[in-house]
XYZ file of C-alpha atoms in Angstrom:
54
model
C -15.109 -24.076 51.889
C -12.397 -22.362 53.902
C -12.512 -18.597 53.412
C -10.148 -15.802 54.301
C -11.731 -12.487 55.341
C -10.948 -9.521 53.148
C -11.436 -5.784 53.143
C -14.082 -4.210 50.854
C -11.323 -2.261 49.079
C -9.976 -5.568 47.740
C -13.230 -6.116 45.820
C -12.759 -2.870 43.894
C -10.475 -4.581 41.344
C -11.897 -5.301 37.901
C -13.029 -8.832 37.075
C -10.280 -9.269 34.459
C -7.557 -8.231 36.904
C -8.894 -10.458 39.666
C -9.253 -13.508 37.422
C -5.713 -13.203 36.063
C -3.931 -12.568 39.366
C -2.825 -14.916 42.131
C -3.786 -14.380 45.772
C -1.460 -12.042 47.667
C -0.116 -14.122 50.543
C 2.619 -12.928 52.892
C 3.723 -16.444 53.803
C 6.391 -18.766 52.475
C 3.794 -21.502 52.057
C 0.010 -21.691 51.879
C -2.818 -24.044 50.991
C -6.527 -23.344 50.492
C -8.791 -26.403 50.561
C -12.511 -26.736 49.846
C -13.679 -28.564 52.981
C -16.767 -29.968 51.233
C -14.834 -31.735 48.464
C -11.324 -31.823 50.000
C -9.990 -30.364 46.741
C -6.964 -28.089 46.877
C -8.021 -24.734 45.422
C -4.653 -22.993 45.780
C -1.233 -24.051 47.009
C 2.149 -22.382 47.230
C 4.986 -24.614 48.511
C 2.496 -26.896 50.308
C 5.203 -29.368 51.396
C 7.318 -26.713 53.116
C 7.192 -27.372 56.865
C 7.167 -24.188 58.932
C 6.992 -23.568 62.654
C 3.812 -21.861 63.881
C 4.467 -18.516 65.530
C 2.370 -17.450 68.470
């Protein structure tokens, strides 16, 4: 599974708050895929084509 690193402070939220909220992503589009099953876990405007910034 593809994972995004996070700070320990992010874990301090309660289970109810975490389960009900969406990931905070600062991008116009995003997709998280389980690489073992190829299932999309989360997507936000997955068809939006964006240029990669370097």
